[in-house]
Amino acid sequence: MIACLNLTPWPLVLLQRQHPGVPVAVLGEGRLRKVLHASPDAVSGGVQTNMRDLAALSRVPELHAEVIAAPMQQATWNELLEDLYARCSDRIDGKTPGLAYLKVSAQTARELAAALHAPVGVADSMELAYLASLRAKPGEIREIQSGSAEKAFLQLTPIEGLSVAGLTPFHAERLRFLGVRGIADLWKWSAAQREAFLGVDVGKRVNRFLKGERTTALPRYTPGQVIEAHLDFDQPLLEPAETEAALAELLPGVIETLRGRTAAYLTLHADTVGGRLTATRKLKWPLDGKALHRIALLALEDTQALPLGIDQLTVGFSGLQQPARMVGLWAGIAELEVTKDVLDRFPDALVRVRWLDPWAYATDQQYQWVDWLTGDIRLTAMTPTRSRPLTPMKRREAAAERMLAFFEQTARREEQA
């Protein structure tokens, strides 16, 4: 199944996630700074597209308007694609920021929609998956089965849905002028009529789409972050024992480069006389050296490069992520017994830290030490001292003391000279 993750318009989604609960608007680059996209809260307050930023702020004073530069949009979208590649699938098409097509199961698509709180469409083709995502609610999926259910869905789709087949807004406006509201109305036309009205190029694409031609294959995703290492040989490798020894020498260095990170895929390239042969294997966490060695051997068997002679061997890890570990949901019985014994003998031995604001400038505003059992504030040697503001008299006395200390130090230097 192909799932379409719909996060369009991507700049607006990005701004909404950065400022949750606040009306936001994306402004265009340039001197005029007009509104390109606005959130539903901002639209309900009177903000419209192509409106100047000052006019939008006058209607919604709490509006957060910002310019999202194109490099930032592309960088954040690439980061999301890398995350999807590491977690969900190695078949991803994300050429358009905001639309990601993945080769996943319906259950994985449901989990993805719930995690990102975004509409997801599931179908056998990219075009139908996109149309299904337009009809899905945020956090839910809309699945279209092939056959009669697919035809019934298309008959209820507005004419703008043919944008997946190359229909432009200009053509859609002309069709609506003639009374064509949905795909069901256009289905009644003949192929020649559609080509004559829409033009040869657009008409042929629309005819092919209505006949059932769909895009059912997704390209293999090319990750941006890859850790690779290669090994050259003076003589081509022809024996399995030689390849095992070569991988035993090559893999430890690549595993060390991970530095605690986990990888989703292992890719092995074998350069032979006939060219480069490649195989990819899915990895499971946690990564183990012996298991990786075995998986690399299996990937080498998939390439079938050994009979040709291997001149160079390359091993790469992609889908890199920093693993998050949870020791346990509840403390073990042994830990509870030890803690209880310590508190029975030494009631003041253990304290807990209560974080107030980790980013505060003052230490006493960052954290507090509290009692292990009662939660009351415990004053210990590690408790940050609370700074009290000085009164005007104390400030004058401190300034006078600093001045006297300066003159005394100057007089002492003169005596020593």
Coordinates of C-alpha atoms in Angstrom, one line a residue:
M1 CA 0.0 0.0 0.0
I2 CA 1.1 3.6 -0.7
A3 CA 0.4 6.2 2.0
C4 CA 0.4 9.9 1.3
L5 CA 1.3 12.1 4.3
N6 CA -0.3 15.5 3.6
L7 CA 1.4 18.4 5.4
T8 CA 0.6 21.1 2.9
P9 CA 1.2 24.0 3.0
W10 CA 4.5 23.0 4.6
P11 CA 5.6 26.5 5.8
L12 CA 2.2 27.0 7.6
V13 CA 2.5 23.6 9.2
L14 CA 6.0 24.3 10.3
L15 CA 5.0 27.7 11.8
Q16 CA 2.0 26.2 13.6
R17 CA 4.2 23.5 15.2
Q18 CA 6.7 26.1 16.4
H19 CA 3.9 28.3 17.9
P20 CA 1.1 26.0 19.1
G21 CA -2.2 27.7 20.1
V22 CA -1.4 31.0 18.5
P23 CA -2.8 32.4 15.2
V24 CA 0.0 32.3 12.7
A25 CA 0.5 33.6 9.1
V26 CA 3.3 32.9 6.6
L27 CA 4.6 36.1 4.9
G28 CA 6.2 36.3 1.5
E29 CA 9.7 37.4 1.0
G30 CA 10.2 40.9 -0.3
R31 CA 9.4 44.5 0.6
L32 CA 5.6 44.1 0.6
R33 CA 5.5 41.1 3.0
K34 CA 2.0 39.9 2.0
V35 CA 0.3 36.9 3.7
L36 CA 0.8 33.7 1.7
H37 CA -0.9 31.2 4.2
A38 CA -2.9 31.7 7.4
S39 CA -4.0 29.3 10.1
P40 CA -7.8 28.7 10.6
D41 CA -7.7 30.9 13.8
A42 CA -6.2 33.7 11.8
V43 CA -8.7 33.3 8.9
S44 CA -11.6 33.3 11.3
G45 CA -10.3 36.6 12.7
G46 CA -10.3 38.3 9.3
V47 CA -6.8 37.5 7.9
Q48 CA -6.8 36.8 4.2
T49 CA -4.2 35.9 1.6
N50 CA -2.4 38.7 -0.3
M51 CA -3.0 41.0 2.7
R52 CA -0.2 43.2 4.0
D53 CA 1.3 42.2 7.3
L54 CA 0.2 45.5 9.0
A55 CA -3.4 45.0 7.9
A56 CA -3.3 41.4 9.2
L57 CA -1.9 42.5 12.6
S58 CA -4.6 45.2 12.9
R59 CA -7.3 42.6 12.5
V60 CA -5.7 40.0 14.8
P61 CA -3.3 41.7 17.2
E62 CA -2.0 38.4 18.7
L63 CA -1.1 37.1 15.2
H64 CA 2.4 35.8 14.8
A65 CA 3.5 36.6 11.2
E66 CA 6.9 35.4 10.0
V67 CA 8.8 34.8 6.8
I68 CA 9.9 31.2 6.4
A69 CA 12.9 31.2 4.0
A70 CA 13.0 28.6 1.2
P71 CA 16.3 27.1 2.5
M72 CA 14.8 26.6 5.9
Q73 CA 11.7 25.0 4.5
Q74 CA 13.8 22.5 2.4
A75 CA 16.1 21.7 5.3
T76 CA 13.3 20.9 7.8
W77 CA 11.5 18.9 5.1
N78 CA 14.7 16.9 4.4
E79 CA 15.0 16.3 8.2
L80 CA 11.5 14.9 8.3
L81 CA 12.2 12.6 5.3
E82 CA 15.3 11.3 7.0
D83 CA 13.2 10.5 10.1
L84 CA 10.5 8.7 8.0
Y85 CA 13.2 6.8 6.2
A86 CA 14.7 5.6 9.5
R87 CA 11.4 4.7 11.2
C88 CA 8.9 3.7 8.5
S89 CA 10.1 2.7 5.0
D90 CA 13.0 2.9 2.5
R91 CA 10.6 3.7 -0.4
I92 CA 9.8 7.4 -0.1
D93 CA 8.9 10.1 -2.6
G94 CA 9.1 13.6 -1.1
K95 CA 9.9 15.8 -4.1
T96 CA 7.2 18.3 -3.1
P97 CA 7.7 19.8 0.5
G98 CA 4.6 18.9 2.4
L99 CA 3.7 15.7 0.5
A100 CA 5.4 12.4 1.3
Y101 CA 4.5 9.1 -0.3
L102 CA 5.6 6.0 1.6
K103 CA 5.4 2.3 0.9
V104 CA 3.9 1.1 4.3
S105 CA 1.1 -1.0 5.7
A106 CA -2.2 0.4 6.8
Q107 CA -1.3 0.0 10.5
T108 CA 2.0 1.9 10.0
A109 CA 0.1 4.6 8.2
R110 CA -2.4 4.8 11.1
E111 CA 0.5 5.2 13.6
L112 CA 2.1 7.8 11.4
A113 CA -1.1 9.9 11.2
A114 CA -1.6 9.7 15.0
A115 CA 2.1 10.6 15.7
L116 CA 2.2 13.7 13.4
H117 CA -1.5 14.6 13.8
A118 CA -1.8 14.9 10.0
P119 CA -4.2 13.5 7.4
V120 CA -2.9 10.4 5.6
G121 CA -4.4 8.7 2.6
V122 CA -3.8 5.0 1.8
A123 CA -4.4 3.4 -1.6
D124 CA -2.7 1.3 -4.3
S125 CA -1.4 4.3 -6.2
M126 CA 0.1 7.7 -5.5
E127 CA -2.7 9.6 -7.2
L128 CA -5.5 7.9 -5.2
A129 CA -3.5 8.2 -2.0
Y130 CA -3.2 12.0 -2.5
L131 CA -6.9 12.3 -3.2
A132 CA -7.7 10.2 -0.1
S133 CA -5.4 12.4 2.1
L134 CA -7.5 15.5 1.0
R135 CA -10.6 13.7 2.4
A136 CA -9.0 12.5 5.6
K137 CA -9.1 14.3 9.0
P138 CA -6.0 15.3 10.9
G139 CA -4.7 12.3 12.9
E140 CA -6.7 9.8 10.9
I141 CA -6.3 7.8 7.6
R142 CA -8.6 7.4 4.7
E143 CA -8.1 4.1 2.9
I144 CA -9.4 3.4 -0.7
Q145 CA -9.8 -0.2 -1.8
S146 CA -9.4 -1.1 -5.5
G147 CA -12.4 -2.0 -7.6
S148 CA -15.9 -0.6 -7.1
A149 CA -14.9 1.4 -4.0
E150 CA -12.3 3.2 -6.0
K151 CA -14.7 4.2 -8.8
A152 CA -17.3 5.3 -6.3
F153 CA -14.7 7.5 -4.5
L154 CA -13.6 9.1 -7.8
Q155 CA -17.2 9.9 -8.8
L156 CA -17.7 11.9 -5.6
T157 CA -14.4 13.8 -6.0
P158 CA -14.5 17.5 -7.1
I159 CA -13.1 18.5 -10.4
E160 CA -10.1 20.0 -8.6
G161 CA -9.0 16.5 -7.7
L162 CA -7.8 16.0 -11.3
S163 CA -4.8 18.2 -10.4
V164 CA -3.0 14.8 -9.9
A165 CA -3.5 14.3 -13.6
G166 CA -2.1 17.7 -14.6
L167 CA -5.4 19.7 -14.6
T168 CA -4.6 23.3 -13.9
P169 CA -6.8 25.8 -11.9
F170 CA -7.6 27.6 -15.2
H171 CA -9.0 24.4 -16.7
A172 CA -11.0 23.7 -13.6
E173 CA -12.5 27.2 -13.7
R174 CA -13.5 26.7 -17.3
L175 CA -15.1 23.3 -16.5
R176 CA -17.1 24.8 -13.6
F177 CA -18.4 27.5 -16.0
L178 CA -19.8 24.7 -18.1
G179 CA -21.4 23.1 -15.1
V180 CA -18.8 20.3 -14.6
R181 CA -18.6 20.0 -10.8
G182 CA -16.9 16.7 -10.3
I183 CA -15.0 13.9 -12.0
A184 CA -18.3 12.0 -12.5
D185 CA -19.5 14.8 -14.8
L186 CA -16.3 14.7 -16.8
W187 CA -16.5 10.9 -17.0
K188 CA -19.6 11.3 -19.3
W189 CA -17.5 13.1 -21.9
S190 CA -15.7 11.2 -24.6
A191 CA -11.9 11.0 -24.8
A192 CA -12.0 13.2 -27.9
Q193 CA -14.1 15.9 -26.2
R194 CA -11.8 16.0 -23.2
E195 CA -8.7 16.4 -25.5
A196 CA -10.4 19.1 -27.6
F197 CA -11.5 21.1 -24.5
L198 CA -8.5 20.7 -22.3
G199 CA -5.8 20.5 -24.9
V200 CA -3.8 17.5 -26.2
D201 CA -1.3 17.3 -23.4
V202 CA -3.6 17.8 -20.4
G203 CA -6.4 15.8 -22.1
K204 CA -4.2 12.8 -22.7
R205 CA -3.1 12.7 -19.1
V206 CA -6.7 13.1 -17.9
N207 CA -7.8 10.3 -20.2
R208 CA -5.1 8.0 -19.0
F209 CA -6.0 8.7 -15.4
L210 CA -9.7 8.0 -16.0
K211 CA -8.9 4.8 -17.8
G212 CA -7.1 3.5 -14.7
E213 CA -3.4 4.2 -15.4
R214 CA -1.8 4.9 -12.0
T215 CA 1.7 5.3 -10.4
T216 CA 2.0 2.2 -8.2
A217 CA 5.9 2.1 -7.7
L218 CA 7.9 4.4 -5.4
P219 CA 11.6 5.0 -5.9
R220 CA 14.1 4.0 -3.3
Y221 CA 14.9 6.9 -1.0
T222 CA 18.4 8.2 -1.2
P223 CA 19.4 9.2 2.4
G224 CA 21.3 12.4 3.0
Q225 CA 23.3 11.2 6.0
V226 CA 25.4 8.1 5.2
I227 CA 28.4 6.6 7.0
E228 CA 30.6 4.6 4.7
A229 CA 33.9 2.9 4.6
H230 CA 35.6 1.0 1.8
L231 CA 38.4 -1.4 1.4
D232 CA 40.5 -1.9 -1.8
F233 CA 42.1 -5.2 -2.7
D234 CA 45.2 -5.9 -4.8
Q235 CA 43.7 -9.1 -6.1
P236 CA 40.0 -9.7 -6.6
L237 CA 38.3 -11.7 -3.9
L238 CA 36.9 -15.0 -5.0
E239 CA 36.7 -17.1 -1.8
P240 CA 34.0 -16.7 1.0
A241 CA 36.7 -16.9 3.7
E242 CA 38.5 -13.9 2.2
T243 CA 35.3 -11.8 2.2
E244 CA 34.6 -12.8 5.8
A245 CA 38.1 -11.6 6.8
A246 CA 37.6 -8.3 4.8
L247 CA 34.3 -7.6 6.5
A248 CA 35.8 -8.4 9.9
E249 CA 38.4 -5.7 9.2
L250 CA 36.0 -3.2 7.7
L251 CA 33.0 -3.2 10.0
P252 CA 34.6 -2.3 13.4
G253 CA 35.7 1.1 12.0
V254 CA 32.3 1.9 10.7
I255 CA 30.6 0.8 13.9
E256 CA 32.9 3.0 15.9
T257 CA 32.0 6.0 13.6
L258 CA 28.3 5.6 14.7
R259 CA 29.3 6.8 18.2
G260 CA 26.3 5.3 19.9
R261 CA 23.8 6.1 17.2
T262 CA 21.6 3.5 15.6
A263 CA 21.1 2.9 11.9
A264 CA 18.1 1.6 10.0
Y265 CA 19.7 0.1 7.0
L266 CA 23.0 -1.5 6.0
T267 CA 24.1 -1.1 2.4
L268 CA 26.9 -3.1 0.8
H269 CA 28.5 -2.2 -2.5
A270 CA 30.7 -4.6 -4.3
D271 CA 32.8 -3.3 -7.3
T272 CA 33.5 -6.0 -9.8
V273 CA 34.6 -6.2 -13.4
G274 CA 31.0 -6.0 -14.5
G275 CA 30.3 -2.9 -12.4
R276 CA 28.9 -2.1 -9.0
L277 CA 26.5 -4.5 -7.4
T278 CA 24.4 -3.3 -4.4
A279 CA 22.3 -4.9 -1.7
T280 CA 20.5 -3.3 1.3
R281 CA 19.4 -5.0 4.5
K282 CA 17.0 -3.7 7.2
L283 CA 18.6 -3.5 10.7
K284 CA 17.1 -3.9 14.1
W285 CA 18.1 -2.2 17.3
P286 CA 20.3 -2.7 19.3
L287 CA 23.2 -3.1 16.9
D288 CA 25.6 -5.9 17.6
G289 CA 29.0 -6.4 16.0
K290 CA 28.5 -10.1 15.3
A291 CA 25.0 -9.6 14.0
L292 CA 26.2 -6.8 11.7
H293 CA 28.9 -9.1 10.4
R294 CA 26.3 -11.8 9.6
I295 CA 24.0 -9.3 8.0
A296 CA 26.8 -7.9 5.8
L297 CA 27.6 -11.5 4.7
L298 CA 23.9 -12.0 3.8
A299 CA 23.9 -8.7 1.8
L300 CA 27.0 -9.8 0.0
E301 CA 25.3 -13.1 -1.0
D302 CA 22.4 -11.0 -2.3
T303 CA 24.7 -9.2 -4.6
Q304 CA 26.1 -12.4 -6.1
A305 CA 29.3 -10.6 -6.8
L306 CA 31.7 -13.2 -5.5
P307 CA 31.9 -15.3 -8.7
L308 CA 32.9 -12.1 -10.6
G309 CA 35.7 -11.1 -8.3
I310 CA 35.4 -8.2 -5.9
D311 CA 37.9 -5.3 -6.4
Q312 CA 36.5 -3.0 -3.8
L313 CA 34.1 -3.5 -0.9
T314 CA 32.0 -0.7 0.6
V315 CA 29.8 -0.8 3.7
G316 CA 27.5 2.0 4.6
F317 CA 24.9 2.8 7.3
S318 CA 21.9 5.0 6.6
G319 CA 18.8 6.1 8.6
L320 CA 20.9 7.4 11.4
Q321 CA 19.2 8.3 14.7
Q322 CA 20.1 8.7 18.4
P323 CA 18.3 6.0 20.3
A324 CA 16.2 6.9 23.3
R325 CA 16.3 4.4 26.1
M326 CA 13.8 3.8 28.9
V327 CA 15.2 1.7 31.7
G328 CA 11.7 0.7 32.9
L329 CA 8.3 2.0 33.6
W330 CA 8.5 1.0 37.3
A331 CA 11.5 0.5 39.5
G332 CA 12.5 -3.0 40.2
I333 CA 11.8 -4.7 43.6
A334 CA 15.5 -4.7 44.5
E335 CA 15.8 -1.0 43.9
L336 CA 12.8 -0.3 46.1
E337 CA 14.1 -2.5 48.9
V338 CA 17.5 -0.8 48.9
T339 CA 15.9 2.7 48.9
K340 CA 13.6 1.7 51.8
D341 CA 16.5 0.3 53.9
V342 CA 18.5 3.5 53.3
L343 CA 15.7 5.8 54.3
D344 CA 14.9 3.7 57.4
R345 CA 18.5 4.1 58.7
F346 CA 19.2 7.5 57.3
P347 CA 16.0 9.6 56.7
D348 CA 18.0 12.6 55.4
A349 CA 20.3 10.7 53.1
L350 CA 18.3 10.9 49.8
V351 CA 16.9 14.0 48.1
R352 CA 15.2 14.5 44.8
V353 CA 15.7 17.4 42.3
R354 CA 12.7 19.4 41.2
W355 CA 13.4 21.3 38.0
L356 CA 11.9 24.8 37.9
D357 CA 13.4 26.3 34.8
P358 CA 16.6 24.7 33.3
W359 CA 17.2 27.7 31.1
A360 CA 17.0 30.3 33.9
Y361 CA 20.0 32.6 34.5
A362 CA 19.9 32.5 38.3
T363 CA 20.8 29.1 39.8
D364 CA 18.1 29.3 42.5
Q365 CA 15.5 29.6 39.7
Q366 CA 16.7 26.5 37.9
Y367 CA 16.1 23.7 40.4
Q368 CA 15.3 22.8 44.0
W369 CA 16.3 19.9 46.3
V370 CA 13.2 18.4 47.9
D371 CA 12.7 15.6 50.4
W372 CA 12.5 12.1 49.0
L373 CA 9.3 11.2 50.7
T374 CA 7.4 14.4 51.6
G375 CA 8.5 16.6 48.7
D376 CA 9.3 19.5 51.0
I377 CA 12.2 21.8 50.1
R378 CA 15.4 20.4 51.7
L379 CA 18.2 22.8 52.4
T380 CA 21.5 21.0 51.8
A381 CA 25.0 22.0 50.9
M382 CA 24.2 21.8 47.2
T383 CA 21.1 24.0 47.6
P384 CA 21.6 27.2 45.5
T385 CA 21.6 30.3 47.6
R386 CA 18.9 32.7 46.9
S387 CA 20.2 36.1 46.1
R388 CA 18.5 39.0 47.8
P389 CA 18.3 42.5 46.3
L390 CA 20.5 45.0 48.1
T391 CA 19.0 48.1 49.7
P392 CA 20.2 51.5 48.7
M393 CA 22.2 51.9 51.9
K394 CA 23.8 48.5 51.4
R395 CA 24.7 49.4 47.9
R396 CA 26.4 52.7 49.0
E397 CA 28.3 50.9 51.7
A398 CA 29.5 48.2 49.2
A399 CA 30.6 51.0 46.8
A400 CA 32.5 52.8 49.6
E401 CA 34.2 49.5 50.7
R402 CA 35.3 48.9 47.1
M403 CA 36.7 52.4 46.9
L404 CA 38.6 52.1 50.2
A405 CA 40.0 48.7 49.0
F406 CA 41.2 50.3 45.8
F407 CA 43.1 53.1 47.6
E408 CA 44.6 50.7 50.1
Q409 CA 45.9 48.4 47.3
T410 CA 47.3 51.5 45.5
A411 CA 49.1 52.7 48.7
R412 CA 50.5 49.2 49.3
R413 CA 52.0 49.1 45.8
E414 CA 53.6 52.5 46.3
E415 CA 55.2 51.4 49.6
Q416 CA 56.6 48.3 47.9
A417 CA 58.0 50.3 45.1

